[in-house]
Coordinates of C-alpha atoms in Angstrom, one line a residue:
X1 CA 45.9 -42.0 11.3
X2 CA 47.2 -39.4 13.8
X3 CA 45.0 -38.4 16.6
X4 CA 44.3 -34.7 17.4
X5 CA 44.6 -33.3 20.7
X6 CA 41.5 -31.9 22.3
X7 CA 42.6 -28.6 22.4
X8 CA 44.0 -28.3 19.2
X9 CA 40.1 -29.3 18.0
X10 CA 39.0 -26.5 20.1
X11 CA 41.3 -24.0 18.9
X12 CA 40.5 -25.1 14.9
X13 CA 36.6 -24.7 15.9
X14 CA 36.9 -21.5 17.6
X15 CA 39.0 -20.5 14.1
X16 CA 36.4 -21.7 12.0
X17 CA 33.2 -19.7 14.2
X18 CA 34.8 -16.5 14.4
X19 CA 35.9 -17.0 10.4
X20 CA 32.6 -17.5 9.7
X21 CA 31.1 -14.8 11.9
X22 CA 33.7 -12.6 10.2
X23 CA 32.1 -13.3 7.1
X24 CA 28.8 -13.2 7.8
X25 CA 28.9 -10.0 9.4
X26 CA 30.9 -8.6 6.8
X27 CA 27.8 -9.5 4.3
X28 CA 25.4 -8.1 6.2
X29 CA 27.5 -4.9 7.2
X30 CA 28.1 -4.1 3.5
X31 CA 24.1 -5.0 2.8
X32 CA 22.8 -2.8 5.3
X33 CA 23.1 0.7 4.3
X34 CA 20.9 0.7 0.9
X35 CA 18.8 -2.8 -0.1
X36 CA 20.1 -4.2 -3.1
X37 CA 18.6 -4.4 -6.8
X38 CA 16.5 -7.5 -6.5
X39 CA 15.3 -6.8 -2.7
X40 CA 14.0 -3.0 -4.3
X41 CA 12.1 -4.7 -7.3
X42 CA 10.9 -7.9 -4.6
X43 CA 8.9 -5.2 -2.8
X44 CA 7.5 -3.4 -6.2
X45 CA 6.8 -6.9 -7.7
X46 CA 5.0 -7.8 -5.1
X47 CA 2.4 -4.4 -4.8
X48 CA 1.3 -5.4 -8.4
X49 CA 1.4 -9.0 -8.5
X50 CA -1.8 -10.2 -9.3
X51 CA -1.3 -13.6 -7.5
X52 CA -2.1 -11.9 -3.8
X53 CA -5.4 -11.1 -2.8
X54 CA -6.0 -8.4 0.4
X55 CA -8.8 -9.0 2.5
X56 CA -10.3 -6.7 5.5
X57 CA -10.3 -7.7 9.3
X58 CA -12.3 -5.5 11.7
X59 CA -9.9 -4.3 14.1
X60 CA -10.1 -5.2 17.6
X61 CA -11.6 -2.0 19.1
X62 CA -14.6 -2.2 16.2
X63 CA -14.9 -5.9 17.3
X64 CA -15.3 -5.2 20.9
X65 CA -17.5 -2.0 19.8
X66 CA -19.9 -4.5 18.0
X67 CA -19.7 -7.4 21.0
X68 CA -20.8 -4.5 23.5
X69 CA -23.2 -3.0 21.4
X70 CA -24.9 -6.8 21.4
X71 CA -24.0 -7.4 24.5
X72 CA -26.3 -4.2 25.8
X73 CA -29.2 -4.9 23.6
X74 CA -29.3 -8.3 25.6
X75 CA -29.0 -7.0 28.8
X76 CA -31.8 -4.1 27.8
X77 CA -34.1 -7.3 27.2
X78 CA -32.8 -8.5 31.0
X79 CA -31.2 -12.0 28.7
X80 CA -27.7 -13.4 30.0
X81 CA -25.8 -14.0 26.8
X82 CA -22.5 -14.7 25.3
X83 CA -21.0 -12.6 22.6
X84 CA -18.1 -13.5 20.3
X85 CA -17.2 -11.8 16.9
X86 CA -14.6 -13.5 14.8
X87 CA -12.5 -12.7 11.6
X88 CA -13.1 -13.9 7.9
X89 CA -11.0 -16.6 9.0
X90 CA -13.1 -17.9 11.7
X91 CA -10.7 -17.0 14.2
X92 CA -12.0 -15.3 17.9
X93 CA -11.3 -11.8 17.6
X94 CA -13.3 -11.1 21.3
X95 CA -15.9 -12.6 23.4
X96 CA -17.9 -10.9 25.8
X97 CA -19.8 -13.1 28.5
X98 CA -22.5 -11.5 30.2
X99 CA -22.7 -11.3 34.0
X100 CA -25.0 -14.8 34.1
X101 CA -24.8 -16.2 30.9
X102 CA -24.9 -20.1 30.9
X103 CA -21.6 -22.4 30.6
X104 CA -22.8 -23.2 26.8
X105 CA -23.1 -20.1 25.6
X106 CA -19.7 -19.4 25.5
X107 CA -19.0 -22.2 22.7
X108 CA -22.6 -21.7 21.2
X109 CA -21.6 -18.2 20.5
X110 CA -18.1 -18.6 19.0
X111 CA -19.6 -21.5 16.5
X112 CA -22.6 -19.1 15.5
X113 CA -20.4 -16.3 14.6
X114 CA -17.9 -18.8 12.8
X115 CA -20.9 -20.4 10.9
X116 CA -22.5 -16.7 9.9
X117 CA -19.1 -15.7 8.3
X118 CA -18.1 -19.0 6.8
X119 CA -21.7 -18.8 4.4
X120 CA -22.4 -14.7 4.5
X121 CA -25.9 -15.5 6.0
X122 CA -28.0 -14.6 9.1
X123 CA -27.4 -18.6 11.0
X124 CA -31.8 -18.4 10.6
X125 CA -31.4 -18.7 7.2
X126 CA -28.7 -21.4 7.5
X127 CA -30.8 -23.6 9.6
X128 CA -33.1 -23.6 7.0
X129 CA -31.2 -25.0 4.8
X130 CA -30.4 -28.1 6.8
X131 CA -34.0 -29.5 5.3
X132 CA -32.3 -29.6 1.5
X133 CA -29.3 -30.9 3.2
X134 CA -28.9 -32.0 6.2
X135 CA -25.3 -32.9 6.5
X136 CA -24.4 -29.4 6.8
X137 CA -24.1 -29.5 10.3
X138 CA -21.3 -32.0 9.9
X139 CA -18.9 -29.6 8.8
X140 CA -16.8 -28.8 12.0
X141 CA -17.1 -25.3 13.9
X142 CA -20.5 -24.9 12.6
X143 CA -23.4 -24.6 14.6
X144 CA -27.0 -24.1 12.6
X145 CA -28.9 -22.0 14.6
X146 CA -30.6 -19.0 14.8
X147 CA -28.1 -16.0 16.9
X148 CA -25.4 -15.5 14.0
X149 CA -24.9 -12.8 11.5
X150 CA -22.2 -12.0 8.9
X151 CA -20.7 -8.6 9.1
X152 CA -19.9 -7.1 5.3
X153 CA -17.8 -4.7 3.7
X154 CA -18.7 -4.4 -0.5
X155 CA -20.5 -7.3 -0.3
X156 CA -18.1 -9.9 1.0
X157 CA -17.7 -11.3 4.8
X158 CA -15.0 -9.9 6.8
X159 CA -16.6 -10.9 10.3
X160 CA -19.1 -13.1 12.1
X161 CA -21.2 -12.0 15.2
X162 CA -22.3 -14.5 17.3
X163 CA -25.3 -14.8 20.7
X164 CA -26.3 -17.6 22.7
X165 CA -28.3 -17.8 25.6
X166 CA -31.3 -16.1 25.1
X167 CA -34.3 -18.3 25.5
X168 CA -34.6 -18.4 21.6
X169 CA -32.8 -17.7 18.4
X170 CA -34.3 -15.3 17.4
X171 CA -33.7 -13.3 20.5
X172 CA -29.7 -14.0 19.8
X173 CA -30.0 -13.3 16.4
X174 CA -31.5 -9.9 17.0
X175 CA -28.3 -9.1 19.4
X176 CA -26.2 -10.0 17.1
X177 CA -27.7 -8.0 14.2
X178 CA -27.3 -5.2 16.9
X179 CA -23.7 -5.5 17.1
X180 CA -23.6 -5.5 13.2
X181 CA -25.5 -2.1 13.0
X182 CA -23.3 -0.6 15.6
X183 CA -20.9 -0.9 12.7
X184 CA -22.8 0.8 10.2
X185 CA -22.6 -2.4 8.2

C-alpha cells in the first residue's frame, strides 16, 4: 500500500470542500429566485390541513396590562402581592412582584395561574374539588388554592392569572379576577 504525503491529503481535501461548496451553492443559487412546485403546494397544504390546530396566546403587552391591573387592585386594598399570568401552555408570560410582597409569593403565584388555566376554573373552585379527590394536588405545577383565574377567549383557556400574598384567597382571587376584567374577558 503506498503512503500519501500530507500535503497531497490536504490539497485532495481542499478539492473536495470547494467541489462540494460549488455544488451546493449552485443548488441553492438556481432555487432561490422562485420556490419550486412542492415548496408552493407545502405552504397551501398546510393552511388547510386539518391535522393542525391554532390556538391564541395573549400577547405580552395584554399580559402585563392584566398583571398591573391586579397588581393595583392589591395595592388599593394596601396587600403586598405577587402577580404572574402565563400562556395555555403553562409557561410565565410576566410576573409582577409588588413592592413588599413575601419570598413565597413569587412561586405561589406562578403555580396558581398554571393551575387556573391547566382546568379553566377560578383555583376556589379547584380546591374544592380536592375533597372528591384528593390526589389532585399531586399533579406537578399545581397549587389548589384560592388566587387563580383562567382567562378565555370562545370558551377555551388561553391564559392563567395568578395572586399570592394577600392574607387570604379570596383576597388573591379577587386580584386576579381584576386582571381578567381588565381584559374584557
Amino acid at each position: 500500500m503506498q503512503k500519501i504525503s500530507r500535503r497531497t491529503r490536504v490539497l485532495t481535501g481542499a478539492v473536495a470542500v470547494a467541489a462540494l461548496g460549488a455544488g451546493t451553492f449552485g443548488a441553492v443559487s438556481a432555487s432561490a429566485g422562485t420556490p419550486d412546485a412542492a415548496a408552493r403546494a407545502a405552504v397551501t397544504a398546510d393552511a388547510g390541513d386539518k391535522n393542525l390546530t391554532r390556538t391564541t396566546h395573549l400577547t405580552v403587552a395584554a399580559a402585563t396590562k392584566a398583571a398591573q391591573a391586579a397588581l393595583d387592585a392589591a395595592e388599593k386594598e394596601n396587600q403586598r402581592v405577587t402577580v404572574a399570568v402565563v400562556d395555555r401552555n403553562g409557561n410565565t408570560v410576566v410576573t409582577l412582584r409588588g413592592d413588599g410582597a413575601g419570598p413565597q409569593s413569587y412561586e405561589s403565584a406562578g403555580k396558581k395561574a398554571y393551575t387556573a388555566v391547566s382546568w379553566n376554573a377560578p383555583t376556589s373552585e379547584l380546591a374544592k374539588r380536592l375533597e372528591q379527590a384528593p390526589n389532585l394536588k399531586d399533579i406537578p405545577g399545581t397549587l389548589f388554592l384560592a388566587g387563580g383565574a383562567p382567562v378565555t377567549a370562545k370558551g377555551a383557556p388561553i391564559a392563567g392569572i395568578g395572586v399570592a400574598g394577600a392574607p387570604s384567597g379570596d383576597l388573591d382571587e379577587k386580584f386576579a379576577k381584576a386582571g381578567v376584567a381588565a381584559l374584557g374577558h
